Structure formats: structure tokens, C-alpha cells
PDB file of C-alpha atoms in Angstrom:
ATOM      1  CA  MET A1249     119.714  82.019 158.180  1.00  0.00           C
ATOM      2  CA  THR A1250     118.012  84.503 155.891  1.00  0.00           C
ATOM      3  CA  ASP A1251     119.462  85.543 152.562  1.00  0.00           C
ATOM      4  CA  SER A1252     120.129  88.999 153.962  1.00  0.00           C
ATOM      5  CA  ALA A1253     122.032  87.572 156.946  1.00  0.00           C
ATOM      6  CA  LEU A1254     124.107  85.386 154.619  1.00  0.00           C
ATOM      7  CA  LEU A1255     124.902  88.378 152.407  1.00  0.00           C
ATOM      8  CA  TRP A1256     125.831  90.438 155.476  1.00  0.00           C
ATOM      9  CA  TYR A1257     128.231  87.737 156.703  1.00  0.00           C
ATOM     10  CA  LEU A1258     129.717  87.337 153.215  1.00  0.00           C
ATOM     11  CA  ASN A1259     130.185  91.081 152.953  1.00  0.00           C
ATOM     12  CA  ARG A1260     131.951  91.257 156.320  1.00  0.00           C
ATOM     13  CA  ALA A1261     134.102  88.231 155.522  1.00  0.00           C
ATOM     14  CA  THR A1262     135.173  89.490 152.103  1.00  0.00           C
ATOM     15  CA  GLY A1263     135.972  92.898 153.592  1.00  0.00           C
ATOM     16  CA  THR A1264     138.228  91.356 156.237  1.00  0.00           C
ATOM     17  CA  VAL A1265     139.961  89.026 153.787  1.00  0.00           C
ATOM     18  CA  LEU A1266     140.393  91.945 151.362  1.00  0.00           C
ATOM     19  CA  LEU A1267     142.262  93.883 154.040  1.00  0.00           C
ATOM     20  CA  ILE A1268     144.735  91.016 154.353  1.00  0.00           C
ATOM     21  CA  VAL A1269     145.013  90.258 150.621  1.00  0.00           C
ATOM     22  CA  PHE A1270     145.475  93.873 149.533  1.00  0.00           C
ATOM     23  CA  THR A1271     147.985  94.445 152.328  1.00  0.00           C
ATOM     24  CA  LEU A1272     149.980  91.480 151.015  1.00  0.00           C
ATOM     25  CA  VAL A1273     149.668  92.881 147.475  1.00  0.00           C
ATOM     26  CA  VAL A1274     151.088  96.228 148.611  1.00  0.00           C
ATOM     27  CA  LEU A1275     153.873  94.527 150.591  1.00  0.00           C
ATOM     28  CA  LEU A1276     154.849  92.344 147.637  1.00  0.00           C
ATOM     29  CA  GLY A1277     154.752  95.376 145.348  1.00  0.00           C
ATOM     30  CA  ILE A1278     157.148  97.201 147.659  1.00  0.00           C
ATOM     31  CA  LEU A1279     159.374  94.121 148.024  1.00  0.00           C
ATOM     32  CA  SER A1280     159.622  93.679 144.264  1.00  0.00           C
ATOM     33  CA  THR A1281     160.940  97.242 143.836  1.00  0.00           C
ATOM     34  CA  PHE A1282     163.954  96.754 146.081  1.00  0.00           C
ATOM     35  CA  GLY A1283     167.142  96.553 144.048  1.00  0.00           C
ATOM     36  CA  ASN A1284     168.288  93.444 145.902  1.00  0.00           C
ATOM     37  CA  ALA A1285     164.926  91.662 145.910  1.00  0.00           C
ATOM     38  CA  GLY A1286     166.349  88.978 143.648  1.00  0.00           C
ATOM     39  CA  ARG A1287     169.012  87.916 146.116  1.00  0.00           C
ATOM     40  CA  ARG A1288     166.826  86.161 148.659  1.00  0.00           C
ATOM     41  CA  VAL A1289     163.552  85.797 146.789  1.00  0.00           C
ATOM     42  CA  PRO A1290     163.636  85.823 142.995  1.00  0.00           C
ATOM     43  CA  ARG A1291     161.996  88.949 141.612  1.00  0.00           C
ATOM     44  CA  PHE A1292     159.870  86.954 139.183  1.00  0.00           C
ATOM     45  CA  LEU A1293     158.399  85.103 142.173  1.00  0.00           C
ATOM     46  CA  THR A1294     157.470  88.255 144.084  1.00  0.00           C
ATOM     47  CA  GLN A1295     156.003  89.816 140.950  1.00  0.00           C
ATOM     48  CA  ALA A1296     154.064  86.675 140.032  1.00  0.00           C
ATOM     49  CA  LEU A1297     152.691  86.358 143.558  1.00  0.00           C
ATOM     50  CA  HIS A1298     151.870  90.092 143.513  1.00  0.00           C
ATOM     51  CA  ARG A1299     149.868  89.626 140.310  1.00  0.00           C
ATOM     52  CA  GLN A1300     148.091  86.472 141.468  1.00  0.00           C
ATOM     53  CA  LEU A1301     147.098  87.990 144.813  1.00  0.00           C
ATOM     54  CA  SER A1302     145.935  91.109 142.956  1.00  0.00           C
ATOM     55  CA  LEU A1303     143.633  88.966 140.813  1.00  0.00           C
ATOM     56  CA  LEU A1304     142.333  87.188 143.906  1.00  0.00           C
ATOM     57  CA  GLY A1305     141.744  90.602 145.457  1.00  0.00           C
ATOM     58  CA  VAL A1306     139.797  91.762 142.396  1.00  0.00           C
ATOM     59  CA  ALA A1307     137.556  88.675 142.588  1.00  0.00           C
ATOM     60  CA  LEU A1308     136.994  89.211 146.317  1.00  0.00           C
ATOM     61  CA  LEU A1309     136.339  92.906 145.730  1.00  0.00           C
ATOM     62  CA  ILE A1310     133.671  92.077 143.173  1.00  0.00           C
ATOM     63  CA  ALA A1311     132.081  89.669 145.658  1.00  0.00           C
ATOM     64  CA  HIS A1312     132.293  92.332 148.383  1.00  0.00           C
ATOM     65  CA  VAL A1313     130.551  94.943 146.225  1.00  0.00           C
ATOM     66  CA  VAL A1314     127.900  92.518 144.943  1.00  0.00           C
ATOM     67  CA  THR A1315     127.023  91.338 148.454  1.00  0.00           C
ATOM     68  CA  ALA A1316     126.808  94.951 149.667  1.00  0.00           C
ATOM     69  CA  VAL A1317     124.456  95.886 146.827  1.00  0.00           C
ATOM     70  CA  LEU A1318     122.296  92.750 147.096  1.00  0.00           C
ATOM     71  CA  ASP A1319     121.977  92.904 150.885  1.00  0.00           C
ATOM     72  CA  THR A1320     118.674  94.571 151.709  1.00  0.00           C
ATOM     73  CA  PHE A1321     119.566  95.440 155.318  1.00  0.00           C
ATOM     74  CA  VAL A1322     121.446  98.534 154.134  1.00  0.00           C
ATOM     75  CA  ASP A1323     120.288 100.374 151.024  1.00  0.00           C
ATOM     76  CA  ILE A1324     123.327 100.611 148.735  1.00  0.00           C
ATOM     77  CA  ARG A1325     122.585 100.975 145.029  1.00  0.00           C
ATOM     78  CA  TRP A1326     124.921  99.669 142.326  1.00  0.00           C
ATOM     79  CA  TRP A1327     125.833 103.168 141.122  1.00  0.00           C
ATOM     80  CA  GLN A1328     126.823 104.171 144.650  1.00  0.00           C
ATOM     81  CA  ALA A1329     129.392 101.365 144.520  1.00  0.00           C
ATOM     82  CA  VAL A1330     131.088 102.912 141.475  1.00  0.00           C
ATOM     83  CA  VAL A1331     130.395 106.664 141.667  1.00  0.00           C
ATOM     84  CA  PRO A1332     131.552 108.327 144.902  1.00  0.00           C
ATOM     85  CA  TRP A1333     129.255 110.791 146.664  1.00  0.00           C
ATOM     86  CA  TRP A1334     126.211 110.016 144.548  1.00  0.00           C
ATOM     87  CA  GLY A1335     123.144 109.814 146.737  1.00  0.00           C
ATOM     88  CA  SER A1336     124.196 107.377 149.427  1.00  0.00           C
ATOM     89  CA  LYS A1337     122.156 107.569 152.609  1.00  0.00           C
ATOM     90  CA  TYR A1338     124.170 104.942 154.475  1.00  0.00           C
ATOM     91  CA  GLU A1339     127.486 106.311 155.771  1.00  0.00           C
ATOM     92  CA  PRO A1340     127.953 108.522 152.669  1.00  0.00           C
ATOM     93  CA  LEU A1341     131.518 109.604 153.459  1.00  0.00           C
ATOM     94  CA  TRP A1342     132.924 106.149 154.209  1.00  0.00           C
ATOM     95  CA  LEU A1343     130.949 104.432 151.446  1.00  0.00           C
ATOM     96  CA  SER A1344     132.337 107.024 149.033  1.00  0.00           C
ATOM     97  CA  VAL A1345     135.887 106.456 150.311  1.00  0.00           C
ATOM     98  CA  GLY A1346     135.390 102.748 149.560  1.00  0.00           C
ATOM     99  CA  THR A1347     134.003 103.629 146.140  1.00  0.00           C
ATOM    100  CA  LEU A1348     137.027 105.822 145.459  1.00  0.00           C
ATOM    101  CA  SER A1349     139.264 102.897 146.409  1.00  0.00           C
ATOM    102  CA  LEU A1350     137.317 100.607 144.060  1.00  0.00           C
ATOM    103  CA  ASP A1351     137.652 103.094 141.206  1.00  0.00           C
ATOM    104  CA  LEU A1352     141.400 103.488 141.769  1.00  0.00           C
ATOM    105  CA  MET A1353     141.827  99.710 141.872  1.00  0.00           C
ATOM    106  CA  ALA A1354     139.913  99.424 138.601  1.00  0.00           C
ATOM    107  CA  LEU A1355     142.303 101.999 137.103  1.00  0.00           C
ATOM    108  CA  LEU A1356     145.266  99.980 138.393  1.00  0.00           C
ATOM    109  CA  LEU A1357     143.835  96.813 136.859  1.00  0.00           C
ATOM    110  CA  VAL A1358     143.212  98.425 133.462  1.00  0.00           C
ATOM    111  CA  THR A1359     146.651 100.047 133.310  1.00  0.00           C
ATOM    112  CA  SER A1360     148.322  96.813 134.415  1.00  0.00           C
ATOM    113  CA  LEU A1361     146.548  94.916 131.648  1.00  0.00           C
ATOM    114  CA  ALA A1362     147.685  97.623 129.192  1.00  0.00           C
ATOM    115  CA  ARG A1363     151.220  97.836 130.611  1.00  0.00           C
ATOM    116  CA  SER A1364     152.865  96.574 127.434  1.00  0.00           C
ATOM    117  CA  ARG A1365     151.243  99.454 125.545  1.00  0.00           C
ATOM    118  CA  MET A1366     152.232 102.103 128.088  1.00  0.00           C
ATOM    119  CA  GLY A1367     155.598 103.539 128.899  1.00  0.00           C
ATOM    120  CA  HIS A1368     157.087 102.348 132.169  1.00  0.00           C
ATOM    121  CA  ARG A1369     157.028 105.836 133.683  1.00  0.00           C
ATOM    122  CA  SER A1370     153.354 106.339 132.841  1.00  0.00           C
ATOM    123  CA  TRP A1371     152.437 102.929 134.215  1.00  0.00           C
ATOM    124  CA  ARG A1372     154.459 103.522 137.380  1.00  0.00           C
ATOM    125  CA  ALA A1373     152.927 106.980 137.911  1.00  0.00           C
ATOM    126  CA  VAL A1374     149.449 105.421 137.838  1.00  0.00           C
ATOM    127  CA  HIS A1375     150.549 102.385 139.853  1.00  0.00           C
ATOM    128  CA  VAL A1376     151.678 104.574 142.749  1.00  0.00           C
ATOM    129  CA  LEU A1377     147.965 105.277 143.239  1.00  0.00           C
ATOM    130  CA  GLY A1378     147.838 101.782 144.716  1.00  0.00           C
ATOM    131  CA  TYR A1379     148.955 103.310 148.004  1.00  0.00           C
ATOM    132  CA  VAL A1380     146.020 105.717 147.898  1.00  0.00           C
ATOM    133  CA  ALA A1381     143.615 102.913 146.947  1.00  0.00           C
ATOM    134  CA  TRP A1382     144.899 100.730 149.786  1.00  0.00           C
ATOM    135  CA  GLY A1383     144.713 103.583 152.308  1.00  0.00           C
ATOM    136  CA  ALA A1384     141.184 104.465 151.226  1.00  0.00           C
ATOM    137  CA  ALA A1385     140.145 100.813 151.501  1.00  0.00           C
ATOM    138  CA  VAL A1386     141.594 100.609 155.016  1.00  0.00           C
ATOM    139  CA  ALA A1387     139.762 103.792 156.075  1.00  0.00           C
ATOM    140  CA  HIS A1388     136.540 102.538 154.466  1.00  0.00           C
ATOM    141  CA  GLY A1389     136.702  99.245 156.331  1.00  0.00           C
ATOM    142  CA  PHE A1390     137.670 100.809 159.622  1.00  0.00           C
ATOM    143  CA  PHE A1391     134.942 103.433 159.682  1.00  0.00           C
ATOM    144  CA  ILE A1392     132.078 101.626 157.954  1.00  0.00           C
ATOM    145  CA  GLY A1393     132.784  98.077 159.139  1.00  0.00           C
ATOM    146  CA  THR A1394     130.366  96.704 161.677  1.00  0.00           C
ATOM    147  CA  ASP A1395     133.022  94.623 163.439  1.00  0.00           C
ATOM    148  CA  TYR A1396     135.289  97.504 164.346  1.00  0.00           C
ATOM    149  CA  GLN A1397     133.797  97.919 167.786  1.00  0.00           C
ATOM    150  CA  SER A1398     135.656  94.669 168.619  1.00  0.00           C
ATOM    151  CA  THR A1399     139.344  94.504 169.439  1.00  0.00           C
ATOM    152  CA  TRP A1400     140.514  91.962 166.851  1.00  0.00           C
ATOM    153  CA  PRO A1401     139.563  94.024 163.751  1.00  0.00           C
ATOM    154  CA  LYS A1402     141.325  97.045 165.207  1.00  0.00           C
ATOM    155  CA  LEU A1403     144.447  94.969 165.878  1.00  0.00           C
ATOM    156  CA  LEU A1404     144.324  93.409 162.405  1.00  0.00           C
ATOM    157  CA  THR A1405     144.010  96.842 160.795  1.00  0.00           C
ATOM    158  CA  LEU A1406     146.806  98.225 162.963  1.00  0.00           C
ATOM    159  CA  ALA A1407     149.054  95.298 162.014  1.00  0.00           C
ATOM    160  CA  CYS A1408     148.374  95.875 158.308  1.00  0.00           C
ATOM    161  CA  VAL A1409     149.007  99.616 158.576  1.00  0.00           C
ATOM    162  CA  VAL A1410     152.236  99.091 160.525  1.00  0.00           C
ATOM    163  CA  ALA A1411     153.460  96.449 158.046  1.00  0.00           C
ATOM    164  CA  VAL A1412     152.854  98.686 155.031  1.00  0.00           C
ATOM    165  CA  GLY A1413     154.244 101.719 156.849  1.00  0.00           C
ATOM    166  CA  LEU A1414     157.465  99.905 157.783  1.00  0.00           C
ATOM    167  CA  ALA A1415     157.862  98.486 154.275  1.00  0.00           C
ATOM    168  CA  ALA A1416     157.314 101.917 152.707  1.00  0.00           C
ATOM    169  CA  LEU A1417     159.789 103.453 155.148  1.00  0.00           C
ATOM    170  CA  ALA A1418     162.386 100.765 154.362  1.00  0.00           C
ATOM    171  CA  ARG A1419     161.866 101.340 150.637  1.00  0.00           C
ATOM    172  CA  SER A1420     162.215 105.111 151.046  1.00  0.00           C
ATOM    173  CA  VAL A1421     165.439 104.709 153.039  1.00  0.00           C
ATOM    174  CA  SER A1422     166.745 102.307 150.399  1.00  0.00           C
ATOM    175  CA  VAL A1423     166.053 104.845 147.640  1.00  0.00           C
ATOM    176  CA  LEU A1424     167.734 107.653 149.607  1.00  0.00           C
ATOM    177  CA  VAL A1425     170.810 105.523 150.339  1.00  0.00           C
ATOM    178  CA  HIS A1426     171.057 104.467 146.693  1.00  0.00           C
ATOM    179  CA  ARG A1427     170.797 108.091 145.536  1.00  0.00           C
ATOM    180  CA  SER A1428     173.439 109.273 147.986  1.00  0.00           C
ATOM    181  CA  HIS A1429     175.804 106.469 146.877  1.00  0.00           C
ATOM    182  CA  THR A1430     175.210 107.420 143.249  1.00  0.00           C
ATOM    183  CA  ARG A1431     175.956 111.082 143.979  1.00  0.00           C
ATOM    184  CA  LEU A1432     179.088 110.136 145.901  1.00  0.00           C
ATOM    185  CA  GLU A1433     180.331 107.935 143.062  1.00  0.00           C
ATOM    186  CA  ARG A1434     179.706 110.735 140.545  1.00  0.00           C
ATOM    187  CA  SER A1435     181.529 113.281 142.703  1.00  0.00           C
ATOM    188  CA  LEU A1436     184.541 110.965 143.007  1.00  0.00           C
ATOM    189  CA  ARG A1437     184.926 110.641 139.220  1.00  0.00           C
TER     190      ARG A1437
END
């Protein structure tokens, strides 16, 4: 196997594993925001697992970007991996969407490391961008990935999208129910 073939396989593999890892990160992030998350699974456990999987995702993301840049089959320069829409000849839209996702994830990492120095509202406002980063990463993988002519990557992506969609819907319903209960309690006072 040539170096380029090895890099291509590593790039594909890290991309697929990233889809799963970042989907789990998003799901754990949603789970940890439920008011009753501590009843069945302790909140510290979901948050710790969320952080650890996030770090694993960052390491895999670095490997994914490095293999894409080093692989000579497709010409992707290092700056195209960090600056969207800057001179890419290979799938410029979908490469840029991936770059945007990378940049948002870097912002999430930096603000999470600085969380103790930020107000909770500021941190949370930035952290909500995780949904955008995840969605951009999913779109990037789906439209630029070389395996997506096959059925299994489409099914894996669909499963991840449905899982996050259902979790986000459940969280939204939970927030609405909590707010309506709070309003009802206030009106009864």
C-alpha cells in the first residue's frame, strides 16, 4: 500500500469515527442539560464522558485534517483546512463547510478551556454553536465523503441525524413543559 493510499484510508476512517464520536458528544451534551439527568445517570458522569469524548474527537479531528493535507491524491493545503473559501479547487463548498465546522469546534474548545473565566451565559451562548459545528461536519462528510455512494454511510449518517434530532426535540419539549409549569405556578400564587 502506498503512503497516499494509507493516508486516504486513515482520512476516511477518521471521518467516519468522527461522525459517531461527535454525535455522541452532542447527545451527551443534550442529556446533561435535562433537569432530571441526575436521576438515572449522575450528571457528573454525563458531563465527564461528554468532555472525554470531546477530547477524543479533537484528537481524531486533528488526525483527519493532517491526513487530508498530507494526502497527495487530492490537493488540500493547510490553510484551506482552517480558512473557509480560500482557494480550494477540490469540492470548495463542502471543504469549506468542513473548515467552518473545524473553526467552530476550535472556538468551542477554547471557550470550554476558558469557562471558569467566562460567565455561564456567555459560555452557553458560544456552546450552542456546537449544533452548527456538528451539522456542518455532517454535511461536509455526506457531500465530500467518498464512501457516500454506498448504503451503510448513508444509514449511519441518517441514524446520527435522527438521534440528535430526537434528543433536541425531547430537550425542547422538556424546556417548554418546564416553562409552562413555572408560569402556572406563578399564576396560582
